[in-house]
Amino acid sequence: SSARIERFLSLSANNNWQVINPTTPANLFHMLRRHMAYPFRIPLVVFTPKSLLRHPKCVSPLGDLTQGGFQEVLDDPTANPEKVETVLLCSGKVYYDLLEYQEDEERDDVAVVRMEQLYPLPEKQLQTIFDKYDSAERYIWVQEEPENMGAWSYLCRKFTMKDLSLVARRNSSSPATGFHKQHEQEQQSIIRRAFNPENEGAPTTPDRKVITQNT
């Protein structure tokens, strides 16, 4: 959160750079290979939180490194499109918190999709995801940052393919509370609300919906 991703996204225009938030070692590796293979040179902005360096699930088999390429969007590998009612879109390390809850609660009605590339917005790749989950009832953007930070403001401007709701912390002048226990409570609340939006209420904001925080 302290990387202030919203500042980079507010300056993103005219293909001036790429903003990436990778969640696997293989995708980070292929991202670097792709960037070096370009016949042109533009800045590459990469968000790599320290916690993923030691996260037991943030790993890639050797085959993922020796084959394939960078994936702008990573689909949920376990989701059954016929059962999915909610598609959670996220970026970065919050994915692993969502994954843990999904596995613990055995939620096969929710697909967790990662946007590895934020700018330029991977519209074609996202449309493929939406076509796959065409029977889903809701699409929700989940972020750890407060509503006025993170990628939400950028998505409000650029994301037009689906009606998108938000699960995030309340508006704040600081990216974090400063108290570890309170931070963990807020984080757990975010994950619960993402998987149970119908129990939280969703007051509308201009063109979008925000699922309020009740901690």
mmCIF file of C-alpha atoms in Angstrom:
data_model
loop_
_atom_site.group_PDB
_atom_site.id
_atom_site.type_symbol
_atom_site.label_atom_id
_atom_site.label_comp_id
_atom_site.label_asym_id
_atom_site.label_seq_id
_atom_site.Cartn_x
_atom_site.Cartn_y
_atom_site.Cartn_z
ATOM 1 C CA SER A 1 0.000 0.000 0.000
ATOM 2 C CA SER A 2 2.826 2.438 0.766
ATOM 3 C CA ALA A 3 4.057 2.204 -2.835
ATOM 4 C CA ARG A 4 1.185 4.572 -3.743
ATOM 5 C CA ILE A 5 0.186 2.814 -6.913
ATOM 6 C CA GLU A 6 -2.533 5.398 -7.527
ATOM 7 C CA ARG A 7 0.093 8.060 -8.234
ATOM 8 C CA PHE A 8 1.622 6.054 -11.048
ATOM 9 C CA LEU A 9 -1.769 5.177 -12.496
ATOM 10 C CA SER A 10 -2.850 8.830 -12.438
ATOM 11 C CA LEU A 11 0.137 9.605 -14.666
ATOM 12 C CA SER A 12 -0.518 6.715 -17.045
ATOM 13 C CA ALA A 13 -1.516 7.884 -20.518
ATOM 14 C CA ASN A 14 -0.535 7.573 -24.164
ATOM 15 C CA ASN A 15 1.280 4.302 -23.484
ATOM 16 C CA ASN A 16 3.991 6.193 -21.625
ATOM 17 C CA TRP A 17 4.951 3.157 -19.507
ATOM 18 C CA GLN A 18 3.713 -0.136 -18.127
ATOM 19 C CA VAL A 19 2.450 -0.683 -14.582
ATOM 20 C CA ILE A 20 2.713 -4.304 -13.432
ATOM 21 C CA ASN A 21 1.827 -6.023 -10.153
ATOM 22 C CA PRO A 22 2.959 -9.667 -10.592
ATOM 23 C CA THR A 23 1.950 -12.417 -8.180
ATOM 24 C CA THR A 24 4.167 -15.307 -9.319
ATOM 25 C CA PRO A 25 7.924 -15.661 -9.917
ATOM 26 C CA ALA A 26 7.258 -17.013 -13.418
ATOM 27 C CA ASN A 27 5.151 -14.033 -14.425
ATOM 28 C CA LEU A 28 7.782 -11.649 -13.060
ATOM 29 C CA PHE A 29 10.435 -13.491 -15.083
ATOM 30 C CA HIS A 30 8.434 -13.442 -18.313
ATOM 31 C CA MET A 31 7.543 -9.793 -17.740
ATOM 32 C CA LEU A 32 11.242 -8.894 -17.775
ATOM 33 C CA ARG A 33 11.866 -11.038 -20.865
ATOM 34 C CA ARG A 34 8.966 -9.414 -22.700
ATOM 35 C CA HIS A 35 10.156 -5.945 -21.820
ATOM 36 C CA MET A 36 13.675 -6.587 -23.075
ATOM 37 C CA ALA A 37 12.338 -8.104 -26.303
ATOM 38 C CA TYR A 38 10.385 -4.974 -27.230
ATOM 39 C CA PRO A 39 11.823 -3.070 -30.211
ATOM 40 C CA PHE A 40 11.295 0.138 -28.216
ATOM 41 C CA ARG A 41 12.128 1.356 -24.712
ATOM 42 C CA ILE A 42 9.613 2.686 -22.184
ATOM 43 C CA PRO A 43 9.719 2.693 -18.365
ATOM 44 C CA LEU A 44 8.521 -0.407 -16.525
ATOM 45 C CA VAL A 45 6.899 0.196 -13.118
ATOM 46 C CA VAL A 46 6.788 -3.004 -11.047
ATOM 47 C CA PHE A 47 5.166 -3.467 -7.642
ATOM 48 C CA THR A 48 6.738 -6.358 -5.736
ATOM 49 C CA PRO A 49 5.762 -6.482 -2.024
ATOM 50 C CA LYS A 50 8.332 -7.988 0.324
ATOM 51 C CA SER A 51 5.815 -10.362 1.905
ATOM 52 C CA LEU A 52 5.608 -12.422 -1.291
ATOM 53 C CA LEU A 53 9.315 -13.235 -1.063
ATOM 54 C CA ARG A 54 8.521 -15.608 1.798
ATOM 55 C CA HIS A 55 4.916 -16.551 1.054
ATOM 56 C CA PRO A 56 4.685 -20.364 0.781
ATOM 57 C CA LYS A 57 2.196 -20.201 -2.106
ATOM 58 C CA CYS A 58 4.039 -17.587 -4.145
ATOM 59 C CA VAL A 59 6.038 -20.141 -6.119
ATOM 60 C CA SER A 60 6.278 -21.331 -9.711
ATOM 61 C CA PRO A 61 7.238 -24.758 -11.061
ATOM 62 C CA LEU A 62 10.271 -24.850 -13.313
ATOM 63 C CA GLY A 63 8.089 -25.535 -16.329
ATOM 64 C CA ASP A 64 6.344 -22.194 -15.922
ATOM 65 C CA LEU A 65 9.728 -20.481 -16.213
ATOM 66 C CA THR A 66 10.998 -22.397 -19.230
ATOM 67 C CA GLN A 67 7.729 -22.249 -21.179
ATOM 68 C CA GLY A 68 5.007 -19.735 -21.878
ATOM 69 C CA GLY A 69 5.140 -15.971 -21.531
ATOM 70 C CA PHE A 70 3.870 -13.043 -19.501
ATOM 71 C CA GLN A 71 0.165 -13.203 -18.699
ATOM 72 C CA GLU A 72 -1.560 -9.854 -18.223
ATOM 73 C CA VAL A 73 -4.497 -11.562 -16.486
ATOM 74 C CA LEU A 74 -4.409 -14.795 -14.470
ATOM 75 C CA ASP A 75 -7.657 -16.724 -14.313
ATOM 76 C CA ASP A 76 -8.800 -18.801 -11.348
ATOM 77 C CA PRO A 77 -7.418 -22.282 -12.125
ATOM 78 C CA THR A 78 -10.010 -24.090 -9.999
ATOM 79 C CA ALA A 79 -13.198 -22.230 -10.889
ATOM 80 C CA ASN A 80 -16.109 -23.953 -12.631
ATOM 81 C CA PRO A 81 -17.839 -21.319 -14.819
ATOM 82 C CA GLU A 82 -21.194 -23.061 -14.381
ATOM 83 C CA LYS A 83 -21.059 -22.544 -10.610
ATOM 84 C CA VAL A 84 -19.469 -19.076 -10.411
ATOM 85 C CA GLU A 85 -21.827 -16.331 -9.253
ATOM 86 C CA THR A 86 -19.225 -13.737 -8.241
ATOM 87 C CA VAL A 87 -15.977 -12.763 -9.948
ATOM 88 C CA LEU A 88 -13.430 -11.065 -7.702
ATOM 89 C CA LEU A 89 -10.874 -8.966 -9.556
ATOM 90 C CA CYS A 90 -7.719 -8.062 -7.682
ATOM 91 C CA SER A 91 -4.059 -7.244 -8.160
ATOM 92 C CA GLY A 92 -1.005 -8.130 -6.106
ATOM 93 C CA LYS A 93 -0.617 -9.831 -2.766
ATOM 94 C CA VAL A 94 -4.247 -9.497 -1.636
ATOM 95 C CA TYR A 95 -4.854 -12.430 -3.991
ATOM 96 C CA TYR A 96 -3.258 -14.837 -1.545
ATOM 97 C CA ASP A 97 -5.550 -13.724 1.282
ATOM 98 C CA LEU A 98 -8.539 -14.222 -1.010
ATOM 99 C CA LEU A 99 -7.210 -17.612 -2.094
ATOM 100 C CA GLU A 100 -6.798 -18.755 1.510
ATOM 101 C CA TYR A 101 -10.383 -17.804 2.364
ATOM 102 C CA GLN A 102 -11.686 -19.414 -0.814
ATOM 103 C CA GLU A 103 -9.953 -22.696 0.028
ATOM 104 C CA ASP A 104 -10.845 -22.685 3.731
ATOM 105 C CA GLU A 105 -14.521 -21.969 3.059
ATOM 106 C CA GLU A 106 -14.637 -24.202 -0.036
ATOM 107 C CA ARG A 107 -16.294 -21.468 -2.072
ATOM 108 C CA ASP A 108 -16.782 -22.787 -5.589
ATOM 109 C CA ASP A 109 -19.285 -20.013 -6.366
ATOM 110 C CA VAL A 110 -16.533 -17.363 -6.461
ATOM 111 C CA ALA A 111 -13.710 -16.972 -8.987
ATOM 112 C CA VAL A 112 -10.631 -14.959 -8.011
ATOM 113 C CA VAL A 113 -9.012 -13.326 -11.055
ATOM 114 C CA ARG A 114 -5.718 -11.450 -10.938
ATOM 115 C CA MET A 115 -4.896 -8.398 -13.017
ATOM 116 C CA GLU A 116 -1.134 -8.674 -13.326
ATOM 117 C CA GLN A 117 -0.929 -5.705 -15.684
ATOM 118 C CA LEU A 118 -2.810 -2.562 -14.699
ATOM 119 C CA TYR A 119 -1.619 -0.206 -17.414
ATOM 120 C CA PRO A 120 -2.197 -0.484 -20.274
ATOM 121 C CA LEU A 121 -5.494 -2.041 -19.242
ATOM 122 C CA PRO A 122 -5.598 -5.591 -20.741
ATOM 123 C CA GLU A 123 -9.100 -5.295 -22.167
ATOM 124 C CA LYS A 124 -8.926 -8.251 -24.574
ATOM 125 C CA GLN A 125 -7.678 -10.605 -21.871
ATOM 126 C CA LEU A 126 -10.338 -9.382 -19.448
ATOM 127 C CA GLN A 127 -13.056 -9.847 -22.044
ATOM 128 C CA THR A 128 -11.989 -13.471 -22.419
ATOM 129 C CA ILE A 129 -12.506 -13.890 -18.671
ATOM 130 C CA PHE A 130 -15.911 -12.225 -18.785
ATOM 131 C CA ASP A 131 -17.000 -14.416 -21.680
ATOM 132 C CA LYS A 132 -16.016 -17.473 -19.648
ATOM 133 C CA TYR A 133 -18.024 -16.350 -16.598
ATOM 134 C CA ASP A 134 -20.947 -14.947 -18.556
ATOM 135 C CA SER A 135 -23.453 -16.252 -16.002
ATOM 136 C CA ALA A 136 -21.815 -14.455 -13.048
ATOM 137 C CA GLU A 137 -24.134 -12.090 -11.185
ATOM 138 C CA ARG A 138 -21.564 -9.612 -9.867
ATOM 139 C CA TYR A 139 -18.045 -8.364 -10.464
ATOM 140 C CA ILE A 140 -16.100 -6.876 -7.571
ATOM 141 C CA TRP A 141 -12.748 -5.109 -7.419
ATOM 142 C CA VAL A 142 -10.913 -5.976 -4.189
ATOM 143 C CA GLN A 143 -7.993 -3.904 -2.907
ATOM 144 C CA GLU A 144 -6.172 -3.541 0.400
ATOM 145 C CA GLU A 145 -5.787 0.210 0.067
ATOM 146 C CA PRO A 146 -8.411 2.757 1.149
ATOM 147 C CA GLU A 147 -11.061 3.655 -1.396
ATOM 148 C CA ASN A 148 -9.297 6.902 -2.339
ATOM 149 C CA MET A 149 -6.003 5.077 -3.009
ATOM 150 C CA GLY A 150 -4.912 2.004 -4.928
ATOM 151 C CA ALA A 151 -6.170 1.246 -8.436
ATOM 152 C CA TRP A 152 -9.844 2.061 -7.836
ATOM 153 C CA SER A 153 -9.830 5.645 -9.142
ATOM 154 C CA TYR A 154 -7.995 4.484 -12.254
ATOM 155 C CA LEU A 155 -10.497 1.686 -12.847
ATOM 156 C CA CYS A 156 -13.413 4.093 -12.401
ATOM 157 C CA ARG A 157 -11.999 6.011 -15.368
ATOM 158 C CA LYS A 158 -10.833 3.168 -17.586
ATOM 159 C CA PHE A 159 -12.893 0.072 -16.762
ATOM 160 C CA THR A 160 -16.120 0.133 -18.784
ATOM 161 C CA MET A 161 -16.677 -3.530 -19.648
ATOM 162 C CA LYS A 162 -18.767 -4.485 -16.606
ATOM 163 C CA ASP A 163 -20.561 -2.883 -13.668
ATOM 164 C CA LEU A 164 -17.881 -3.066 -11.015
ATOM 165 C CA SER A 165 -18.305 -2.855 -7.234
ATOM 166 C CA LEU A 166 -15.558 -2.161 -4.715
ATOM 167 C CA VAL A 167 -14.371 -3.798 -1.527
ATOM 168 C CA ALA A 168 -11.690 -1.736 0.195
ATOM 169 C CA ARG A 169 -10.834 0.189 3.329
ATOM 170 C CA ARG A 170 -12.668 3.421 4.023
ATOM 171 C CA ASN A 171 -11.363 6.699 2.615
ATOM 172 C CA SER A 172 -8.291 7.685 4.564
ATOM 173 C CA SER A 173 -5.482 10.247 4.626
ATOM 174 C CA SER A 174 -3.015 7.438 5.428
ATOM 175 C CA PRO A 175 -2.424 4.178 3.549
ATOM 176 C CA ALA A 176 -2.414 2.160 6.799
ATOM 177 C CA THR A 177 -3.679 2.454 10.359
ATOM 178 C CA GLY A 178 -0.283 2.118 12.042
ATOM 179 C CA PHE A 179 -1.557 -0.539 14.472
ATOM 180 C CA HIS A 180 -0.866 -4.119 13.424
ATOM 181 C CA LYS A 181 -3.875 -5.646 15.208
ATOM 182 C CA GLN A 182 -6.278 -3.127 13.716
ATOM 183 C CA HIS A 183 -4.678 -3.596 10.301
ATOM 184 C CA GLU A 184 -5.273 -7.356 10.505
ATOM 185 C CA GLN A 185 -8.889 -6.835 11.555
ATOM 186 C CA GLU A 186 -9.457 -4.537 8.589
ATOM 187 C CA GLN A 187 -7.779 -7.016 6.272
ATOM 188 C CA GLN A 188 -9.986 -9.867 7.469
ATOM 189 C CA SER A 189 -13.033 -7.652 7.031
ATOM 190 C CA ILE A 190 -12.051 -6.944 3.424
ATOM 191 C CA ILE A 191 -11.781 -10.648 2.630
ATOM 192 C CA ARG A 192 -15.103 -11.505 4.309
ATOM 193 C CA ARG A 193 -16.941 -8.707 2.532
ATOM 194 C CA ALA A 194 -15.500 -9.731 -0.826
ATOM 195 C CA PHE A 195 -16.963 -13.223 -0.489
ATOM 196 C CA ASN A 196 -20.200 -12.165 1.212
ATOM 197 C CA PRO A 197 -21.258 -8.851 -0.396
ATOM 198 C CA GLU A 198 -24.945 -9.640 -0.113
ATOM 199 C CA ASN A 199 -24.659 -9.487 3.695
ATOM 200 C CA GLU A 200 -22.968 -6.075 3.801
ATOM 201 C CA GLY A 201 -25.074 -3.706 1.733
ATOM 202 C CA ALA A 202 -23.699 -1.706 -1.172
ATOM 203 C CA PRO A 203 -24.518 2.013 -1.260
ATOM 204 C CA THR A 204 -23.867 3.562 -4.624
ATOM 205 C CA THR A 205 -21.207 6.115 -5.449
ATOM 206 C CA PRO A 206 -20.991 7.922 -8.805
ATOM 207 C CA ASP A 207 -21.231 5.154 -11.447
ATOM 208 C CA ARG A 208 -19.896 2.555 -9.035
ATOM 209 C CA LYS A 209 -20.812 0.636 -5.884
ATOM 210 C CA VAL A 210 -18.769 0.497 -2.708
ATOM 211 C CA ILE A 211 -19.331 -2.274 -0.164
ATOM 212 C CA THR A 212 -18.938 -0.532 3.145
ATOM 213 C CA GLN A 213 -16.579 -1.518 5.934
ATOM 214 C CA ASN A 214 -18.214 -2.501 9.212
ATOM 215 C CA THR A 215 -15.202 -2.923 11.482
#
